[in-house]
Amino acid sequence: MTQKEYNNGVRLWADDVYRFAVHCCGDNESGKDAVQEAYAALWEHREEVNTEKGKSFLLTVVHNWAMSQHRHRKVQENVATDLIGETTVRPDERFDLREALEQAASLLPEVQRAAMMLKDVEGYSCREIAEILHLNEKQITVYLYRARVSMKKTLIALGYDNNNR
Amino acid sequence: MTITTDNYESWFYRYSEGELDEREQREVEAFAAQHPALADELNLYDPELKLQAAPMVFADKESLMKHDHKVVPLWRWAVAACLAVVLMTGAGLFIFQREDNGPVVAQATLPQPLPAQQPTTVETTPTPFETNIPATSKRLPARKLARASAPQSSPTVSSHAEPTLVAATTNPASPTAETPQVEAQADNEPTVIVYHEIYVVADAEPQTVQQSPTNTDPENGIESLRSFGRSISTRLRAEALRAQGNAKMMLASL
């Protein structure tokens, strides 16, 4: 990857990578840090990374960075448990569909949420997602299945089902 | 590969996403019929349930960009540094040299030769300074006077080939105010009057004080000379301070 291709990659991919980073990290500031880390890594390895794989490389770095952050803080499970408890305690609290989906997605384990983001938002195939997350394709299908079932259960708990979606 | 309780999730995913052929679909349906709890889970799977994410903008893209920076070879910096040192040293030496030479040089000059038809007794035109200069005349050897003379100086009073020089040196401290004396020498020794010239080097303009033999007011002459000396001293101090300041600035910049 040349310098020009790298800069083109910044213009073309930075927004998508940032969105993915925010969803993985949970907040904008951490997302910015993740993007900086990802592009720094891309520049460092530009000789080894093809332009076609540039965005996948960035997403991989962001995911790994987010995972390390989550492992460090050990926030994910605690937050999910607390939120599930709140939703069950207050079933009458209403969300619009978008908020409900975000709420449901926030309860997912990191790897499931990342797989869903890459599948639903970025449009990658299961094979490409497997490459990005350094997993095999079968694992991705399992994660996606569990993620959708889990989200469906959360939506039902929040008052959404097939009829009011 | 046969569907089991260990791998059913992948099968259910591919079944729900429509990625199985008809035979595989029948296998999944048969498996679900055998496992009602898993069948309920399969019914929860909604392939249209997708994450939604609004577009986001990473504003600070420029911070991620990489731009070429012109690299100046190290030897060019070294050459530039050497030139700077040479120039600064030269400027510093120039300033110090000025300071060492002294901003003001007062010296007696060779006397200007008088016209041949003038008499030995010199008659000069009075000026504000020359009338006030007390001078003591003394005989100086010719070589000593020549060494002390300025380039533009020339014998003042002489119509003879080998002048005897009489140097008149200012002596402001001298309380005695005497009119300049011109020592007339023997017939073969012409009399020379030494004029006083004071150069302020910083101004590069010599201020000439001519001595008037016709001065008849010695008291005023002393006072004027003292005043003139004070003004010169003030200017000297100012020039010295300025030169010292310049030298300090040069040292600080080095």
Tab-separated table of N, CA, C and O in Angstrom, chain A residues 3 6-7 10-11 14-15 18-19 22-23 28 32 35-36 39 43 98 101 105 116-117 119-121 126 138 141-142 144-146 148-149 151-153 155-156 162 165, chain B residues 1 7-14 16-17 19 38 41-68:
chain	number	residue	atom	x	y	z
A	3	GLN	N	1.622	5.454	-0.029
A	3	GLN	CA	1.129	6.555	0.814
A	3	GLN	C	-0.165	7.124	0.255
A	3	GLN	O	-1.087	7.465	1.008
A	6	TYR	N	-2.918	4.844	1.063
A	6	TYR	CA	-3.230	4.976	2.490
A	6	TYR	C	-4.120	6.190	2.738
A	6	TYR	O	-5.133	6.114	3.432
A	7	ASN	N	-3.745	7.325	2.158
A	7	ASN	CA	-4.550	8.542	2.364
A	7	ASN	C	-5.941	8.393	1.752
A	7	ASN	O	-6.918	8.898	2.303
A	10	VAL	N	-7.925	6.603	4.182
A	10	VAL	CA	-8.419	7.461	5.266
A	10	VAL	C	-9.719	8.134	4.837
A	10	VAL	O	-10.706	8.161	5.586
A	11	ARG	N	-9.723	8.667	3.619
A	11	ARG	CA	-10.927	9.376	3.155
A	11	ARG	C	-12.111	8.413	3.000
A	11	ARG	O	-13.246	8.773	3.325
A	14	ALA	N	-12.497	5.930	6.959
A	14	ALA	CA	-12.404	6.422	8.345
A	14	ALA	C	-13.779	6.506	8.998
A	14	ALA	O	-13.931	6.161	10.184
A	15	ASP	N	-14.790	6.944	8.263
A	15	ASP	CA	-16.120	7.081	8.860
A	15	ASP	C	-16.689	5.720	9.256
A	15	ASP	O	-17.236	5.562	10.357
A	18	TYR	N	-14.808	4.323	12.134
A	18	TYR	CA	-15.172	5.039	13.364
A	18	TYR	C	-16.516	4.546	13.908
A	18	TYR	O	-16.669	4.322	15.115
A	19	ARG	N	-17.469	4.364	13.029
A	19	ARG	CA	-18.777	3.864	13.478
A	19	ARG	C	-18.634	2.478	14.109
A	19	ARG	O	-19.212	2.192	15.162
A	22	VAL	N	-17.041	2.867	17.501
A	22	VAL	CA	-17.941	3.380	18.536
A	22	VAL	C	-18.861	2.274	19.036
A	22	VAL	O	-19.104	2.143	20.251
A	23	HIS	N	-19.365	1.448	18.130
A	23	HIS	CA	-20.242	0.360	18.547
A	23	HIS	C	-19.482	-0.706	19.328
A	23	HIS	O	-20.028	-1.325	20.237
A	28	ASN	N	-17.858	7.450	22.047
A	28	ASN	CA	-17.188	8.121	20.930
A	28	ASN	C	-15.697	8.317	21.165
A	28	ASN	O	-14.888	8.160	20.246
A	32	LYS	N	-12.674	7.028	18.842
A	32	LYS	CA	-11.625	7.825	18.186
A	32	LYS	C	-10.248	7.238	18.470
A	32	LYS	O	-9.393	7.159	17.579
A	35	VAL	N	-9.746	4.261	16.305
A	35	VAL	CA	-9.463	4.612	14.908
A	35	VAL	C	-8.009	5.049	14.757
A	35	VAL	O	-7.318	4.659	13.810
A	36	GLN	N	-7.555	5.847	15.684
A	36	GLN	CA	-6.155	6.278	15.627
A	36	GLN	C	-5.213	5.076	15.703
A	36	GLN	O	-4.231	4.992	14.960
A	39	TYR	N	-5.357	3.094	12.287
A	39	TYR	CA	-4.632	3.684	11.156
A	39	TYR	C	-3.130	3.731	11.418
A	39	TYR	O	-2.338	3.636	10.481
A	43	TRP	N	-0.536	2.068	8.836
A	43	TRP	CA	0.637	2.753	8.268
A	43	TRP	C	1.922	1.974	8.569
A	43	TRP	O	2.813	1.876	7.737
A	98	ARG	N	-35.539	1.996	17.327
A	98	ARG	CA	-34.100	2.188	17.184
A	98	ARG	C	-33.403	2.104	18.542
A	98	ARG	O	-32.368	1.433	18.688
A	101	LEU	N	-33.374	-1.474	19.692
A	101	LEU	CA	-32.356	-2.289	19.028
A	101	LEU	C	-30.961	-1.979	19.607
A	101	LEU	O	-30.160	-2.889	19.832
A	105	ALA	N	-28.679	-4.562	21.422
A	105	ALA	CA	-27.325	-4.833	20.923
A	105	ALA	C	-26.278	-4.602	22.001
A	105	ALA	O	-25.264	-5.300	22.057
A	116	MET	N	-22.428	-8.900	14.282
A	116	MET	CA	-23.673	-8.334	13.742
A	116	MET	C	-23.416	-7.000	13.047
A	116	MET	O	-24.018	-6.714	12.000
A	117	MET	N	-22.548	-6.192	13.624
A	117	MET	CA	-22.216	-4.917	12.973
A	117	MET	C	-21.617	-5.155	11.588
A	117	MET	O	-21.985	-4.508	10.602
A	119	LYS	N	-21.912	-7.735	9.740
A	119	LYS	CA	-22.863	-8.371	8.832
A	119	LYS	C	-23.956	-7.400	8.400
A	119	LYS	O	-24.231	-7.262	7.199
A	120	ASP	N	-24.589	-6.750	9.348
A	120	ASP	CA	-25.772	-5.948	9.039
A	120	ASP	C	-25.419	-4.534	8.554
A	120	ASP	O	-26.097	-4.003	7.681
A	121	VAL	N	-24.399	-3.944	9.120
A	121	VAL	CA	-24.078	-2.540	8.790
A	121	VAL	C	-23.035	-2.465	7.678
A	121	VAL	O	-23.205	-1.727	6.706
A	126	CYS	N	-20.100	-13.940	5.878
A	126	CYS	CA	-19.597	-14.667	7.055
A	126	CYS	C	-18.115	-15.003	6.908
A	126	CYS	O	-17.360	-14.980	7.893
A	138	LYS	N	-17.759	-21.027	10.642
A	138	LYS	CA	-18.810	-21.693	11.408
A	138	LYS	C	-19.038	-20.979	12.738
A	138	LYS	O	-20.183	-20.828	13.193
A	141	THR	N	-21.267	-18.016	12.136
A	141	THR	CA	-22.696	-18.331	12.003
A	141	THR	C	-23.322	-18.594	13.375
A	141	THR	O	-24.463	-18.195	13.638
A	142	VAL	N	-22.574	-19.250	14.236
A	142	VAL	CA	-23.090	-19.511	15.584
A	142	VAL	C	-23.299	-18.203	16.341
A	142	VAL	O	-24.340	-17.998	16.981
A	144	LEU	N	-23.749	-15.235	15.112
A	144	LEU	CA	-24.847	-14.451	14.534
A	144	LEU	C	-26.198	-15.030	14.952
A	144	LEU	O	-27.141	-14.284	15.256
A	145	TYR	N	-26.272	-16.337	14.980
A	145	TYR	CA	-27.530	-16.970	15.389
A	145	TYR	C	-27.861	-16.608	16.846
A	145	TYR	O	-28.967	-16.175	17.157
A	146	ARG	N	-26.864	-16.760	17.708
A	146	ARG	CA	-27.089	-16.448	19.119
A	146	ARG	C	-27.415	-14.968	19.305
A	146	ARG	O	-28.266	-14.610	20.136
A	148	ARG	N	-28.919	-12.872	17.227
A	148	ARG	CA	-30.275	-12.507	16.796
A	148	ARG	C	-31.327	-13.082	17.748
A	148	ARG	O	-32.334	-12.419	18.044
A	149	VAL	N	-31.098	-14.278	18.197
A	149	VAL	CA	-32.053	-14.843	19.151
A	149	VAL	C	-32.063	-14.039	20.445
A	149	VAL	O	-33.124	-13.726	21.013
A	151	MET	N	-31.190	-10.903	20.847
A	151	MET	CA	-31.807	-9.588	20.622
A	151	MET	C	-33.326	-9.715	20.566
A	151	MET	O	-34.055	-8.852	21.062
A	152	LYS	N	-33.784	-10.799	19.974
A	152	LYS	CA	-35.234	-10.981	19.889
A	152	LYS	C	-35.837	-11.119	21.281
A	152	LYS	O	-36.888	-10.535	21.586
A	153	LYS	N	-35.161	-11.869	22.133
A	153	LYS	CA	-35.655	-12.028	23.495
A	153	LYS	C	-35.675	-10.679	24.219
A	153	LYS	O	-36.620	-10.369	24.949
A	155	LEU	N	-35.922	-7.688	22.861
A	155	LEU	CA	-36.976	-6.844	22.298
A	155	LEU	C	-38.346	-7.243	22.848
A	155	LEU	O	-39.186	-6.376	23.153
A	156	ILE	N	-38.544	-8.531	22.991
A	156	ILE	CA	-39.821	-8.977	23.552
A	156	ILE	C	-39.937	-8.504	24.998
A	156	ILE	O	-40.993	-8.044	25.442
A	162	ASN	N	-43.083	-9.275	16.982
A	162	ASN	CA	-43.266	-9.214	15.532
A	162	ASN	C	-44.400	-8.290	15.123
A	162	ASN	O	-44.417	-7.729	14.047
A	165	ARG	N	-43.282	-4.313	15.517
A	165	ARG	CA	-42.052	-3.861	14.876
A	165	ARG	C	-42.370	-3.205	13.556
A	165	ARG	O	-43.175	-3.606	12.815
B	1	MET	N	-22.358	-33.513	6.762
B	1	MET	CA	-22.304	-33.333	8.217
B	1	MET	C	-23.732	-33.397	8.774
B	1	MET	O	-24.647	-32.776	8.243
B	7	ASN	N	-24.016	-28.749	17.158
B	7	ASN	CA	-23.759	-27.854	16.026
B	7	ASN	C	-25.055	-27.292	15.432
B	7	ASN	O	-25.033	-26.742	14.336
B	8	TYR	N	-26.173	-27.439	16.140
B	8	TYR	CA	-27.459	-27.044	15.570
B	8	TYR	C	-27.552	-25.539	15.293
B	8	TYR	O	-28.284	-25.118	14.389
B	9	GLU	N	-26.842	-24.746	16.065
B	9	GLU	CA	-26.956	-23.292	15.896
B	9	GLU	C	-26.498	-22.855	14.495
B	9	GLU	O	-27.135	-22.001	13.858
B	10	SER	N	-25.417	-23.412	14.039
B	10	SER	CA	-24.952	-23.063	12.700
B	10	SER	C	-25.968	-23.528	11.654
B	10	SER	O	-26.249	-22.808	10.687
B	11	TRP	N	-26.545	-24.727	11.890
B	11	TRP	CA	-27.568	-25.224	10.964
B	11	TRP	C	-28.800	-24.317	10.999
B	11	TRP	O	-29.375	-24.002	9.951
B	12	PHE	N	-29.219	-23.979	12.184
B	12	PHE	CA	-30.398	-23.111	12.302
B	12	PHE	C	-30.167	-21.754	11.620
B	12	PHE	O	-31.066	-21.202	11.000
B	13	TYR	N	-28.945	-21.232	11.781
B	13	TYR	CA	-28.633	-19.945	11.138
B	13	TYR	C	-28.748	-20.076	9.625
B	13	TYR	O	-29.403	-19.250	8.961
B	14	ARG	N	-28.106	-21.081	9.064
B	14	ARG	CA	-28.112	-21.249	7.611
B	14	ARG	C	-29.517	-21.582	7.121
B	14	ARG	O	-29.924	-21.164	6.045
B	16	SER	N	-32.324	-20.478	8.556
B	16	SER	CA	-33.107	-19.248	8.621
B	16	SER	C	-32.671	-18.248	7.551
B	16	SER	O	-33.488	-17.448	7.073
B	17	GLU	N	-31.437	-18.294	7.163
B	17	GLU	CA	-30.928	-17.365	6.150
B	17	GLU	C	-31.145	-17.901	4.734
B	17	GLU	O	-30.774	-17.232	3.760
B	19	GLU	N	-29.762	-20.591	3.305
B	19	GLU	CA	-28.523	-21.023	2.664
B	19	GLU	C	-28.458	-22.539	2.507
B	19	GLU	O	-27.427	-23.069	2.072
B	38	LEU	N	-35.610	-26.459	21.296
B	38	LEU	CA	-34.773	-25.823	20.273
B	38	LEU	C	-35.636	-25.289	19.136
B	38	LEU	O	-35.301	-24.278	18.505
B	41	GLU	N	-36.727	-21.927	20.077
B	41	GLU	CA	-35.625	-20.971	19.860
B	41	GLU	C	-35.505	-20.610	18.384
B	41	GLU	O	-35.285	-19.446	18.030
B	42	LEU	N	-35.676	-21.629	17.544
B	42	LEU	CA	-35.598	-21.370	16.102
B	42	LEU	C	-36.684	-20.405	15.669
B	42	LEU	O	-36.461	-19.561	14.799
B	43	ASN	N	-37.831	-20.510	16.301
B	43	ASN	CA	-38.925	-19.605	15.944
B	43	ASN	C	-38.634	-18.163	16.354
B	43	ASN	O	-39.213	-17.236	15.790
B	44	LEU	N	-37.762	-18.004	17.354
B	44	LEU	CA	-37.416	-16.644	17.763
B	44	LEU	C	-36.481	-15.967	16.758
B	44	LEU	O	-36.366	-14.748	16.750
B	45	TYR	N	-35.783	-16.778	15.999
B	45	TYR	CA	-34.809	-16.192	15.075
B	45	TYR	C	-35.545	-15.406	14.000
B	45	TYR	O	-36.406	-15.928	13.301
B	46	ASP	N	-35.186	-14.138	13.899
B	46	ASP	CA	-35.808	-13.271	12.906
B	46	ASP	C	-34.722	-12.743	11.972
B	46	ASP	O	-33.918	-11.879	12.369
B	47	PRO	N	-34.632	-13.247	10.746
B	47	PRO	CA	-33.564	-12.798	9.837
B	47	PRO	C	-33.669	-11.322	9.474
B	47	PRO	O	-32.701	-10.733	9.002
B	48	GLU	N	-34.848	-10.750	9.684
B	48	GLU	CA	-35.002	-9.325	9.363
B	48	GLU	C	-34.619	-8.417	10.531
B	48	GLU	O	-34.628	-7.198	10.389
B	49	LEU	N	-34.330	-9.056	11.654
B	49	LEU	CA	-33.911	-8.265	12.797
B	49	LEU	C	-32.424	-7.924	12.627
B	49	LEU	O	-31.543	-8.750	12.852
B	50	LYS	N	-32.174	-6.717	12.206
B	50	LYS	CA	-30.786	-6.319	11.899
B	50	LYS	C	-30.419	-5.090	12.717
B	50	LYS	O	-31.265	-4.260	13.056
B	51	LEU	N	-29.140	-5.028	12.993
B	51	LEU	CA	-28.639	-3.832	13.665
B	51	LEU	C	-28.771	-2.623	12.745
B	51	LEU	O	-28.601	-2.734	11.530
B	52	GLN	N	-29.084	-1.509	13.336
B	52	GLN	CA	-29.140	-0.267	12.577
B	52	GLN	C	-28.104	0.692	13.155
B	52	GLN	O	-28.004	0.848	14.372
B	53	ALA	N	-27.393	1.268	12.280
B	53	ALA	CA	-26.366	2.218	12.726
B	53	ALA	C	-26.375	3.412	11.774
B	53	ALA	O	-26.208	3.257	10.570
B	54	ALA	N	-26.626	4.562	12.349
B	54	ALA	CA	-26.617	5.782	11.532
B	54	ALA	C	-25.197	6.088	11.075
B	54	ALA	O	-24.235	5.755	11.777
B	55	PRO	N	-25.072	6.695	9.917
B	55	PRO	CA	-23.720	7.070	9.464
B	55	PRO	C	-23.048	8.001	10.465
B	55	PRO	O	-23.683	8.862	11.070
B	56	MET	N	-21.784	7.801	10.623
B	56	MET	CA	-20.997	8.658	11.522
B	56	MET	C	-19.828	9.233	10.739
B	56	MET	O	-19.366	8.636	9.768
B	57	VAL	N	-19.379	10.367	11.176
B	57	VAL	CA	-18.281	11.060	10.486
B	57	VAL	C	-17.119	11.199	11.452
B	57	VAL	O	-17.295	11.713	12.568
B	58	PHE	N	-15.998	10.722	11.009
B	58	PHE	CA	-14.766	10.959	11.767
B	58	PHE	C	-14.186	12.275	11.263
B	58	PHE	O	-13.656	12.366	10.147
B	59	ALA	N	-14.314	13.302	12.086
B	59	ALA	CA	-14.024	14.666	11.616
B	59	ALA	C	-12.533	14.913	11.395
B	59	ALA	O	-12.155	15.655	10.487
B	60	ASP	N	-11.721	14.308	12.191
B	60	ASP	CA	-10.299	14.651	12.169
B	60	ASP	C	-9.517	13.714	11.256
B	60	ASP	O	-8.533	13.091	11.675
B	61	LYS	N	-9.950	13.648	10.024
B	61	LYS	CA	-9.247	12.752	9.083
B	61	LYS	C	-7.831	13.240	8.810
B	61	LYS	O	-6.933	12.443	8.543
B	62	GLU	N	-7.675	14.561	8.856
B	62	GLU	CA	-6.349	15.106	8.523
B	62	GLU	C	-5.280	14.582	9.476
B	62	GLU	O	-4.122	14.424	9.091
B	63	SER	N	-5.688	14.325	10.710
B	63	SER	CA	-4.707	13.812	11.665
B	63	SER	C	-4.236	12.405	11.302
B	63	SER	O	-3.193	11.966	11.776
B	64	LEU	N	-5.020	11.723	10.490
B	64	LEU	CA	-4.637	10.369	10.088
B	64	LEU	C	-3.809	10.361	8.816
B	64	LEU	O	-3.151	9.373	8.509
B	65	MET	N	-3.874	11.449	8.074
B	65	MET	CA	-3.185	11.509	6.783
B	65	MET	C	-1.670	11.513	6.980
B	65	MET	O	-1.162	11.963	8.007
B	66	LYS	N	-1.008	11.068	5.964
B	66	LYS	CA	0.451	11.108	5.946
B	66	LYS	C	0.884	11.981	4.782
B	66	LYS	O	0.439	11.767	3.653
B	67	HIS	N	1.726	12.955	5.084
B	67	HIS	CA	2.198	13.881	4.050
B	67	HIS	C	3.703	13.811	3.982
B	67	HIS	O	4.380	13.537	4.970
B	68	ASP	N	4.183	14.123	2.762
B	68	ASP	CA	5.632	14.167	2.573
B	68	ASP	C	6.179	15.401	3.236
B	68	ASP	O	5.618	16.485	3.108
